């Protein structure tokens, strides 16, 4: 039998039983002493009476002398003579042994002594179980025998012939006979019932009290709470939903929730969040009914089960080198730094483009004939910058380039390119982009944990197009739809992105270690008294209007006179290069346009000020790189630059006049050297640590998460996911099923802007990636 710690309730129960037993024993002792005292007092009375009678006889018979004359005896002497035989008979009667018994039977105390020995035995057994966990019946029997022998020995002598003592002796002998069979008795059903009754006394108040049923306001509040993301699709903001939930729940909170929980729990909940209180209330009601939720209609239980504590992380992105874009570079660094941990194996899944698409996307007419060749290029580029050999796998999935959207669209089911044995944790870089036209297995069904990372502010770009407001409205709700259906957690790099379901804001990107080394080199030169910055200001970015060129030209044109003599070098290539350059010449702005180059190029090290007026970025990588190199950065006071405000070399402006002031301040002063803490904050090591924390991967990889969300209340856990149906999961599953049905229709795909033939990969993809043709005939390509 396992040893159980003694709880305060069990200790109180044993004390109560012990106290009752002592009272019974003391009462029996008192009765016996009273019987002895009455018998002794009666005998003393009889002895005294005997002495008085003897004196009476002696006094009634005086000594006689020979008188001179005989006289008749008096009448009193004759009376005594006649009474003497009767008195002798009385003396013989009260002197006999049976006389005391008869007196005790007639004059004994009316209170009967009844000792429930079975109750005493059960109390002793239960008490020893609570204290020691193991019942030693032999030791208990010896202790009991010693006790009863001592008690019985007190009354020997005068009391051995008393009827109550003889009856008690008989019962003790019977009890001793039954004591030899305790080994069989200890496992009896009676003892088990006694133990269960004692354990029930130790239960928490919440379990022993009846939980009141839910009322209509509580049900409505829970439905509104679970439907928050869905209502967001209809334009109802989150704060409005929270107010509705609080209003509905607060009406019944005080008179029902506080009655259903103990005082301590109520005080704890009173200081918590209203959503947590509602979750605990629902969970407690369902738990009181014995209901356990086993999953809904959309739940898929056939997921990857990690063996030998080996975890797998799959990073899926929408671009690949040599395309120098954020969704190609940052996921590559993330894979490299995640692979440094021995807790997980990492796979990076990137798009493979046919040669015709490569010519449209990759710079300098760089193309690859096989995935192996492109993989070698990617690894070589990466190792030159991180300084160590990264141990992770690179895989490819079919993709097509959309010239209209200037982005790569996946072809077919991207999830099938991660084997089921490795389908553990998925990181979707740009989850909305990856799932716009996704027609395949649901990510959250195949993977145990899916994290989406939002890179791009698509709404800002779309608003600049024709009918931009209408398109932005539709794209906003589609993004909400797919991220909610296919992700467990969403990370937004900054508040510049749209507010997506299940999302939190955290910068999980770092800078190329090469830029930190450049910054250290420049700081060392400055310490030696050398002039590290010999040039003025510059701007680097893709030459498209959305990348901040419109804002830059407007600022310089408005304050041309205030910035007289100010010269700005611009580096970049892009589709809008001719238009941007023409606008600058027309306004006679002092802008020197040059071809795009790597930000780490030696020719850019001497610039002191980096100017970035863009407000369409989510988190500008070039800004972080400039700060890492120890330069001044002049940027807009915008959510996309929130992370950089803590750096002293970041100068933000709110108005155009403030822009002029910040530019002059930067040109006239020297940047502050970066501290070790600031350098670490910009590094990929720090970014990976933030990612592990905010994506909850650290908890998952360390096995601290058992798949159930729990509410903690004074050390007590109520597993909500195991006891209550989740309306959110039900709605998410329905949205995923609806999305699968819609994306399976080629006509609807084309109406929403999909590339023809991207529901499945084509023959060229099969040839390049050594794939089998899809099972369903492709109506576009006829196979």
C-alpha positions in Angstrom: 0.0 0.0 0.0 1.4 3.4 -0.9 2.2 5.9 1.7 0.0 8.9 1.7 0.8 12.2 3.4 -1.5 13.1 6.3 -3.8 15.9 5.4 -5.2 18.5 7.9 -8.7 17.0 7.5 -7.6 13.4 8.2 -5.7 14.6 11.3 -8.8 16.3 12.6 -10.9 13.2 12.0 -8.5 11.0 13.9 -8.4 13.5 16.8 -12.2 13.4 16.9 -12.2 9.6 17.0 -9.5 9.5 19.7 -11.3 12.1 21.8 -14.5 10.0 21.6 -12.7 6.9 22.6 -11.2 8.6 25.6 -14.6 9.8 26.7 -16.1 6.3 26.5 -13.3 4.8 28.5 -13.5 7.6 31.2 -17.2 7.1 31.4 -16.8 3.3 32.0 -14.1 3.9 34.6 -16.4 6.4 36.4 -19.3 3.9 36.5 -17.1 1.1 37.8 -15.7 3.4 40.5 -19.2 4.4 41.5 -20.2 0.8 41.8 -17.2 0.0 43.9 -17.8 3.0 46.2 -21.5 2.1 46.7 -20.7 -1.5 47.5 -17.9 -0.5 50.0 -20.1 2.1 51.6 -22.9 -0.5 52.0 -20.5 -3.0 53.6 -19.2 -0.3 55.9 -22.7 0.5 56.9 -23.4 -3.2 57.6 -20.3 -3.5 59.7 -21.2 -0.4 61.7 -24.7 -1.8 62.2 -23.2 -5.1 63.4 -21.0 -3.3 66.0 -24.0 -1.2 67.2 -26.1 -4.3 67.5 -23.4 -6.1 69.4 -23.1 -3.2 71.8 -26.8 -3.2 72.2 -26.8 -6.9 73.2 -24.0 -6.4 75.6 -25.7 -3.4 77.2 -29.0 -5.3 77.4 -27.5 -8.3 79.4 -25.8 -6.8 82.6 -23.9 -9.1 85.0 -26.0 -10.7 87.8 -25.0 -11.1 91.5 -26.8 -13.3 94.1 -29.4 -11.1 95.5 -30.7 -11.3 98.9 -34.0 -12.0 97.4 -35.0 -13.1 93.8 -37.0 -10.6 91.8 -38.8 -11.3 88.3 -36.8 -10.3 85.1 -37.8 -7.1 83.4 -39.9 -7.1 80.1 -37.1 -5.5 78.0 -34.9 -8.6 78.6 -37.6 -10.9 77.3 -38.0 -8.8 74.1 -34.3 -9.0 73.4 -34.3 -12.7 73.9 -37.0 -13.1 71.4 -35.2 -10.8 68.9 -31.9 -12.5 69.1 -32.6 -15.4 66.7 -33.9 -13.1 64.1 -30.8 -10.8 64.3 -28.5 -13.8 64.0 -30.4 -14.8 60.8 -29.9 -11.3 59.4 -26.2 -11.4 60.2 -25.8 -14.7 58.4 -27.7 -13.3 55.4 -25.7 -10.1 54.9 -22.4 -12.0 55.6 -23.0 -14.5 52.8 -21.2 -13.8 49.4 -24.4 -13.7 47.5 -25.7 -10.8 49.5 -23.4 -8.2 47.8 -24.4 -9.5 44.4 -28.1 -9.1 45.1 -27.5 -5.6 46.5 -25.5 -4.6 43.4 -28.2 -6.1 41.1 -30.8 -4.0 42.9 -28.9 -0.9 43.5 -26.5 -0.8 40.6 -26.3 2.4 38.4 -29.1 2.7 35.9 -26.6 3.7 33.1 -25.6 0.7 31.0 -22.0 0.5 29.7 -22.0 -0.3 26.0 -18.7 -0.1 24.2 -18.7 -0.4 20.4 -15.5 -2.3 20.0 -15.8 -2.5 16.2 -16.0 1.3 15.9 -12.9 1.6 18.1 -11.1 -1.0 16.0 -12.0 0.8 12.7 -10.8 4.1 14.1 -7.5 2.6 15.1 -7.0 1.0 11.7 -7.9 4.2 9.8 -5.7 6.3 12.0 -2.7 4.1 11.5 -3.3 4.2 7.7 -3.4 7.9 7.7 -0.3 8.3 9.8 1.9 5.5 8.4 0.3 4.5 5.1 0.8 0.7 6.1 -1.3 -1.0 8.7 0.8 -3.2 11.1 -1.9 -5.4 12.6 0.4 -7.4 14.8 1.9 -4.3 16.3 -1.6 -2.8 16.8 -2.8 -6.1 18.4 0.0 -6.1 20.9 -0.6 -2.5 21.8 -4.3 -3.2 22.3 -3.7 -6.3 24.4 -1.3 -4.3 26.7 -3.9 -1.6 27.1 -6.8 -4.0 27.9 -4.7 -6.0 30.3 -3.7 -2.9 32.2 -7.3 -1.7 32.3 -8.6 -5.2 33.5 -6.0 -5.4 36.2 -7.3 -2.3 37.9 -10.4 -4.0 39.3 -9.1 -7.4 40.3 -9.7 -8.5 43.9 -12.9 -7.0 45.1 -14.4 -6.5 41.6 -13.6 -9.9 40.1 -17.0 -11.2 41.0 -19.1 -8.3 39.7 -21.5 -9.0 36.9 -20.6 -5.9 34.7 -16.9 -6.9 34.9 -17.6 -10.5 34.0 -19.6 -9.4 31.0 -16.8 -7.0 29.9 -14.3 -9.8 30.3 -16.4 -12.1 28.1 -16.6 -9.4 25.4 -12.8 -8.9 25.6 -12.2 -12.6 25.2 -14.4 -12.6 22.1 -12.6 -9.6 20.8 -9.2 -11.3 21.3 -10.4 -14.3 19.4 -11.6 -12.1 16.5 -8.2 -10.2 16.6 -6.4 -13.3 15.3 -8.3 -13.0 12.0 -7.3 -9.4 11.3 -5.1 -10.5 8.3 -8.3 -11.5 6.5 -10.3 -8.7 7.9 -8.0 -5.9 6.8 -8.9 -6.5 3.1 -12.6 -6.8 3.7 -15.2 -4.6 2.1 -16.0 -3.0 5.4 -12.5 -1.7 5.9 -12.4 -0.4 2.3 -15.6 1.5 3.0 -14.2 3.0 6.1 -11.1 4.2 4.2 -13.1 5.6 1.4 -15.3 7.5 3.9 -12.2 9.0 5.5 -10.8 10.0 2.1 -14.0 11.7 1.2 -13.6 13.9 4.3 -10.3 15.1 2.9 -11.7 16.3 -0.5 -11.5 19.9 -1.6 -14.5 22.1 -0.9 -15.1 22.6 -4.6 -15.6 18.9 -5.2 -17.9 18.4 -2.1 -20.1 21.3 -3.1 -22.8 21.2 -5.7 -21.9 23.3 -8.7 -24.9 25.4 -9.9 -25.8 25.0 -13.5 -25.1 27.6 -16.2 -27.6 30.2 -16.9 -28.4 32.0 -20.2 -26.2 35.0 -19.7 -23.2 32.8 -19.0 -23.8 30.7 -22.1 -24.2 33.8 -24.2 -21.0 35.2 -22.8 -19.1 32.1 -23.6 -20.5 31.9 -27.1 -19.5 35.5 -27.8 -16.0 34.9 -26.3 -15.4 31.9 -28.5 -16.8 33.6 -31.6 -14.5 36.7 -31.2 -12.3 35.9 -34.2 -15.3 35.0 -36.3 -17.1 38.2 -35.4 -13.9 40.0 -36.4 -14.6 38.9 -39.9 -17.9 40.7 -39.8 -16.2 43.9 -38.6 -16.9 43.6 -34.9 -13.7 44.6 -33.0 -12.2 42.6 -30.2 -12.7 45.3 -27.6 -16.4 45.3 -28.3 -16.6 41.6 -27.9 -14.8 41.8 -24.6 -17.2 44.4 -23.4 -20.2 42.2 -24.3 -18.7 39.2 -22.6 -17.9 41.3 -19.4 -21.4 42.8 -19.4 -23.1 39.4 -19.7 -20.9 37.6 -17.3 -20.8 40.2 -14.6 -24.6 40.1 -14.1 -24.4 36.5 -12.8 -20.9 36.4 -11.5 -21.5 37.6 -8.0 -24.6 35.5 -7.1 -23.6 32.2 -8.9 -19.9 31.9 -9.3 -19.1 33.0 -5.8 -21.6 30.4 -4.4 -20.2 27.6 -6.5 -16.6 28.2 -5.4 -15.0 28.5 -2.0 -14.1 31.8 -0.4 -10.4 31.5 -1.3 -11.1 30.6 -4.9 -13.6 33.4 -5.3 -11.0 35.9 -4.0 -8.4 34.6 -6.4 -10.8 34.7 -9.4 -11.9 38.2 -8.4 -8.4 39.4 -9.1 -8.1 37.6 -12.4 -9.2 38.2 -15.9 -12.9 37.9 -16.8 -12.1 35.5 -19.6 -10.2 33.2 -17.2 -13.1 33.3 -14.7 -15.6 32.3 -17.4 -13.3 29.5 -18.7 -13.0 28.1 -15.1 -16.7 28.4 -14.5 -17.5 26.4 -17.7 -14.9 23.9 -16.9 -16.1 23.4 -13.3 -19.7 22.8 -14.5 -18.6 20.3 -17.1 -16.3 18.6 -14.6 -19.1 18.3 -12.1 -21.2 16.4 -14.7 -18.4 13.9 -15.4 -18.2 15.0 -19.0 -14.9 14.7 -20.9 -14.5 16.2 -24.3 -12.9 13.7 -26.8 -12.7 15.9 -29.8 -15.0 17.3 -32.4 -16.1 16.6 -36.0 -12.9 18.2 -37.4 -10.4 16.7 -34.9 -7.7 14.6 -36.4 -6.1 12.3 -33.8 -3.5 10.7 -36.2 -0.7 13.1 -35.5 3.1 12.6 -35.2 4.1 11.0 -32.0 7.7 12.0 -31.2 9.9 8.9 -30.5 13.0 8.8 -28.3 12.4 12.5 -27.4 13.4 13.6 -30.9 11.5 16.6 -32.2 11.3 17.9 -35.8 10.8 21.5 -36.9 9.8 22.3 -40.5 10.2 25.9 -41.7 8.1 26.6 -44.8 8.7 29.9 -46.6 7.6 31.7 -49.8 11.0 32.6 -51.3 14.5 31.4 -51.7 18.0 32.7 -52.5 19.3 34.1 -54.7 16.2 36.3 -54.5 17.4 38.8 -51.8 14.1 39.3 -50.1 13.2 39.1 -46.4 11.2 35.9 -46.7 14.2 34.2 -48.3 16.9 35.5 -46.0 15.3 35.5 -42.5 13.9 31.9 -42.6 17.3 30.7 -43.7 19.0 32.3 -40.7 16.2 31.0 -38.4 16.8 27.4 -39.6 20.6 27.8 -39.1 20.2 29.0 -35.5 17.5 26.6 -34.5 19.6 23.8 -35.8 22.3 24.6 -33.2 20.1 23.1 -30.5 20.2 19.3 -30.0 16.6 19.3 -29.0 15.2 19.2 -32.5 16.1 18.5 -36.1 15.3 21.2 -38.6 14.1 21.2 -42.2 13.8 24.3 -44.4 11.2 23.9 -47.2 11.7 26.5 -50.0 10.0 26.9 -53.4 11.5 25.5 -56.5 10.9 27.6 -59.7 11.1 26.3 -63.2 13.8 27.9 -65.3 11.4 30.3 -67.0 10.3 31.7 -63.6 13.9 31.8 -62.3 14.8 34.2 -65.1 12.0 36.5 -64.0 12.9 36.4 -60.3 16.6 35.8 -59.6 19.1 38.7 -60.2 21.9 38.8 -62.7 20.3 36.1 -64.8 21.3 33.5 -62.3 19.5 30.1 -62.8 19.8 26.5 -61.6 19.2 23.3 -63.4 18.5 21.2 -60.3 17.5 21.6 -56.7 20.8 20.2 -55.6 22.6 23.0 -57.4 20.5 25.7 -55.7 20.9 24.0 -52.3 24.7 24.2 -52.7 24.4 28.0 -53.5 22.2 28.6 -50.5 24.5 26.8 -48.1 27.6 28.5 -49.4 26.0 32.0 -49.1 24.9 31.2 -45.5 28.2 29.8 -44.2 30.0 32.9 -45.4 27.9 35.0 -43.1 27.3 33.0 -40.0 30.8 31.5 -39.6 29.7 27.9 -38.7 28.4 24.9 -40.5 24.6 24.7 -40.0 23.2 21.1 -39.7 19.7 21.3 -41.2 18.0 19.8 -44.2 16.8 21.8 -47.3 13.9 20.5 -49.3 11.9 22.0 -52.2 8.2 22.3 -53.1 6.8 23.3 -56.5 6.1 27.0 -56.9 5.1 29.5 -59.6 5.9 33.2 -59.9 3.1 35.7 -60.3 4.2 38.8 -62.1 1.1 40.7 -61.1 1.6 40.0 -57.4 5.4 39.9 -57.6 5.4 36.8 -55.4 5.7 33.0 -55.6 2.5 31.0 -55.3 2.7 27.3 -54.1 1.5 24.7 -56.6 -0.3 21.7 -55.1 -0.4 20.6 -51.4 2.8 22.0 -49.8 2.3 20.0 -46.6 2.9 16.7 -48.4 6.6 17.6 -48.9 7.2 17.1 -45.2 7.1 13.3 -44.4 4.6 12.2 -41.8 7.3 10.9 -39.6 8.8 14.4 -39.4 5.4 16.3 -39.1 5.9 17.6 -35.6 6.2 21.4 -35.5 5.6 23.7 -38.5 6.8 27.3 -38.9 4.9 29.0 -41.7 6.7 32.1 -42.9 4.0 34.3 -44.2 1.1 32.0 -43.3 -1.5 34.0 -45.2 0.5 34.0 -48.4 1.2 30.2 -48.1 -2.5 29.4 -47.6 -4.4 31.8 -49.9 -4.8 29.0 -52.4 -3.7 26.0 -50.3 -5.7 22.9 -51.4 -4.4 20.0 -49.3 -4.2 18.6 -45.8 -4.8 21.0 -42.9 -1.6 22.1 -41.3 -2.9 21.8 -37.8 -4.2 18.3 -38.5 -0.8 17.0 -39.7 1.4 18.9 -37.2 1.3 19.0 -33.5 2.0 22.8 -33.3 1.9 25.3 -36.1 3.4 28.8 -35.8 2.8 31.5 -38.4 5.2 34.5 -38.8 3.8 37.5 -40.6 6.4 39.3 -42.6 4.5 41.6 -45.0 1.9 44.3 -44.7 -0.1 43.2 -47.7 -3.0 45.6 -46.9 -0.7 48.6 -47.2 0.5 47.5 -50.7 -3.0 46.7 -51.9 -4.4 50.0 -50.9 -2.1 51.7 -53.4 -3.6 49.7 -56.3 -6.7 50.4 -58.3 -9.9 49.7 -56.2 -7.5 49.3 -53.4 -10.0 49.9 -50.6 -12.3 47.1 -51.8 -9.4 44.7 -52.4 -7.9 45.4 -49.0 -11.3 44.7 -47.3 -11.5 41.3 -49.0 -7.8 40.4 -48.4 -8.1 41.4 -44.8 -10.9 38.8 -44.2 -9.2 36.1 -46.3 -6.0 36.6 -44.2 -8.1 36.2 -41.0 -9.7 33.1 -42.5 -6.6 31.2 -43.4 -4.4 32.1 -40.5 -7.2 31.1 -38.1 -7.9 27.8 -39.9 -4.2 26.7 -40.3 -2.2 28.1 -37.3 -2.1 27.5 -33.6 -0.1 30.6 -32.9 0.7 33.7 -35.0 3.7 36.1 -34.5 3.6 39.6 -35.9 6.9 41.3 -36.3 5.3 44.7 -35.5 2.0 46.4 -35.0 2.2 47.6 -38.6 0.5 44.3 -39.8 -3.2 43.6 -39.5 -4.5 42.2 -36.3 -4.8 38.5 -37.0 -6.5 35.8 -34.8 -4.2 34.0 -32.3 -1.5 36.6 -32.8 1.1 38.4 -30.6 3.6 41.1 -31.5 7.3 40.2 -31.2 10.4 40.9 -33.4 11.8 37.4 -34.0 14.3 38.6 -36.6 18.0 39.3 -36.1 20.7 40.8 -38.3 23.3 39.1 -40.3 26.4 38.5 -38.0 28.4 40.2 -40.7 26.9 43.6 -39.9 27.7 43.2 -36.2 31.3 42.5 -37.1 31.4 45.7 -39.3 30.0 47.7 -36.4 32.7 46.3 -34.1 35.3 47.2 -36.6 34.1 50.8 -37.0 33.9 51.2 -33.2 37.5 50.0 -32.9 38.6 52.5 -35.5 36.8 55.3 -33.7 38.5 54.4 -30.4 41.9 54.7 -32.1 41.0 58.2 -33.2 40.4 57.4 -36.8 37.5 58.9 -38.8 35.2 56.0 -39.6 32.4 57.9 -41.3 33.6 59.9 -44.3 30.3 60.1 -46.2 26.9 61.7 -45.5 23.4 60.1 -45.9 22.1 57.3 -48.1 19.0 55.2 -48.7 18.9 51.5 -49.8 15.8 49.7 -50.9 14.0 48.1 -53.8 13.0 50.7 -56.4 9.2 50.5 -56.1 7.0 53.3 -54.9 5.7 51.2 -51.9 9.1 51.0 -50.4 9.1 54.6 -49.2 10.2 56.4 -52.3 7.0 58.4 -52.5 7.4 59.6 -48.9 11.0 60.4 -49.5 10.4 62.5 -52.6 7.5 64.4 -50.9 9.7 65.3 -47.9 12.6 66.5 -49.9 10.4 68.5 -52.3 8.6 70.2 -49.5 11.7 71.2 -47.6 14.1 71.7 -50.5 15.1 75.2 -49.3 15.5 74.0 -45.6 17.9 71.2 -46.8 19.8 73.3 -49.2 23.0 71.5 -50.1 21.8 68.2 -48.8 22.8 65.3 -51.0 21.3 61.7 -50.8 22.7 58.6 -52.5 20.0 56.0 -53.4 20.8 52.3 -54.0 18.3 50.0 -55.5 16.7 48.2 -58.5 13.1 47.6 -59.2 10.1 47.9 -61.5 9.4 51.5 -60.7 13.0 52.7 -61.2 12.3 54.9 -64.2 9.2 56.5 -62.7 11.0 57.3 -59.4 14.0 58.8 -61.2 11.9 60.8 -63.5 9.9 62.3 -60.6 13.2 63.2 -58.8 14.6 65.0 -61.9 11.3 66.8 -62.5 11.4 68.2 -59.0 15.1 68.9 -59.3 16.0 67.0 -56.2 19.6 66.3 -55.2 19.2 62.5 -55.4 22.1 60.3 -56.8 20.6 57.0 -58.0 22.9 54.0 -58.2 22.4 50.3 -58.8 21.4 48.1 -55.9 24.0 46.3 -53.9 24.5 44.3 -50.7 24.1 46.4 -47.6 27.4 44.9 -46.3 29.3 46.1 -49.3 32.5 48.0 -48.5 31.4 51.0 -50.4 28.6 51.6 -47.9 30.7 51.4 -44.7 31.6 55.1 -44.8 28.1 56.5 -44.7 27.1 58.0 -41.4 23.3 58.4 -41.8 20.7 55.9 -43.1 17.4 57.5 -44.1 14.3 55.3 -44.3 10.9 57.2 -44.7 9.0 54.0 -45.5 5.7 53.3 -43.7 4.8 50.2 -45.6 7.4 47.9 -44.0 6.6 45.6 -41.2 10.1 45.6 -39.8 12.8 47.0 -42.1 15.8 44.7 -42.2 18.0 47.5 -43.6 17.2 49.7 -40.6 18.4 47.0 -38.2 21.5 46.4 -40.4 22.4 50.1 -40.3 22.1 50.3 -36.5 24.2 47.1 -36.2 27.0 48.9 -38.2 26.9 51.8 -35.8 25.2 54.4 -38.1 22.5 57.0 -37.4 19.0 56.0 -38.6 16.4 58.6 -39.4 13.0 57.0 -39.7 9.3 57.7 -39.3 7.5 57.4 -35.9 5.6 54.4 -37.0 4.7 51.0 -35.5 7.1 49.3 -37.9 10.0 51.1 -36.1 8.9 50.5 -32.5 11.6 47.9 -31.9 14.3 50.3 -32.9 13.3 53.2 -30.6 15.3 52.0 -27.7 18.5 52.5 -29.6 20.1 56.0 -29.1 21.2 56.2 -32.8 17.6 55.8 -34.0 16.1 59.3 -34.6 12.3 59.2 -35.3 10.2 62.0 -36.7 6.5 62.8 -36.6 6.2 65.7 -39.0 8.1 66.9 -42.1 9.6 69.7 -40.1 10.8 67.2 -37.5 12.3 65.2 -40.4 14.5 68.2 -41.3 15.6 68.7 -37.7 16.5 65.0 -37.3 18.5 64.9 -40.5 20.5 68.0 -39.5 21.1 66.5 -36.0 22.4 63.3 -37.5 24.8 65.1 -39.9 26.2 67.4 -37.3 26.9 64.7 -34.6 28.6 61.4 -34.2 26.7 58.1 -33.5 26.9 56.5 -30.1 28.9 53.3 -29.9 26.7 50.2 -29.4 26.9 48.5 -26.0 27.2 44.7 -25.7 23.6 44.5 -24.6 22.4 46.4 -27.7 24.5 44.3 -30.0 23.0 41.1 -28.5 19.5 42.5 -28.9 20.1 42.8 -32.6 21.6 39.4 -33.0 20.0 36.2 -34.2 20.8 34.5 -30.9 18.5 36.9 -29.1 15.9 36.7 -31.9 15.9 32.9 -31.7 15.4 33.1 -27.9 12.5 35.5 -28.4 11.0 33.2 -31.0 11.2 30.2 -28.7 9.5 32.1 -25.9 6.6 33.7 -27.9 5.9 30.8 -30.1 5.8 28.5 -27.0 8.3 26.2 -28.6 10.5 26.2 -25.5 7.7 24.8 -23.5 6.8 22.2 -26.1 10.3 21.0 -26.7 10.9 20.8 -23.0 7.8 18.7 -22.6 6.2 21.2 -20.2 3.0 21.3 -22.3 0.9 18.1 -22.2 -1.6 19.3 -24.9 -4.1 20.7 -22.4 -4.6 24.3 -21.4 -5.1 24.5 -17.7 -6.3 27.1 -15.3 -4.4 27.3 -12.0 -6.2 28.1 -8.8 -4.3 27.7 -5.5 -2.4 24.7 -6.9 -5.5 23.1 -8.3 -5.7 22.3 -12.0 -8.8 22.1 -14.2 -7.9 20.8 -17.6 -10.2 22.7 -19.8 -9.3 21.1 -23.1 -10.0 17.7 -21.6 -13.3 18.5 -20.1 -15.0 21.1 -22.3 -15.8 21.3 -26.0 -14.0 24.2 -27.7 -16.2 26.3 -29.9 -13.1 27.9 -31.4 -11.7 24.6 -32.7 -15.1 23.7 -34.1 -15.3 27.0 -36.0 -11.7 26.7 -37.1 -12.3 23.2 -38.5 -15.4 24.4 -40.3 -13.5 27.3 -41.9 -10.7 25.0 -43.0 -13.2 22.6 -44.6 -14.9 25.5 -46.4 -11.6 26.8 -47.6 -10.6 23.4 -48.9 -13.9 23.1 -50.9 -13.5 26.6 -52.4 -9.9 26.2 -53.4 -10.7 22.9 -55.1 -12.7 24.7 -57.7 -10.5 26.0 -60.5 -13.0 28.6 -61.6 -13.2 30.2 -58.1 -9.4 30.1 -57.9 -9.0 32.0 -61.1 -11.7 34.6 -60.0 -9.6 35.3 -56.9 -6.4 35.9 -58.8 -4.7 32.4 -58.6 -2.2 31.4 -61.3 -3.8 28.8 -63.6 -2.7 25.3 -62.9 -1.5 25.9 -59.3 -4.0 23.6 -57.7 -1.5 20.8 -58.6 2.1 20.9 -59.8 2.8 20.4 -63.5 5.0 18.1 -65.6 8.0 20.3 -65.4 7.9 20.3 -61.6 7.5 16.5 -61.7 10.6 16.3 -63.9 12.8 18.7 -61.8 11.8 17.4 -58.4 11.4 13.7 -59.4 7.7 13.7 -58.4 4.9 11.4 -59.5 2.1 13.0 -61.5 -1.0 14.0 -59.4 -3.8 11.5 -59.2 -6.3 14.0 -60.5 -6.1 15.1 -64.1 -5.1 18.7 -64.5 -7.6 20.4 -66.8 -5.1 23.1 -67.7 -2.3 20.9 -68.9 -4.4 17.9 -69.9 -2.8 15.1 -68.0 
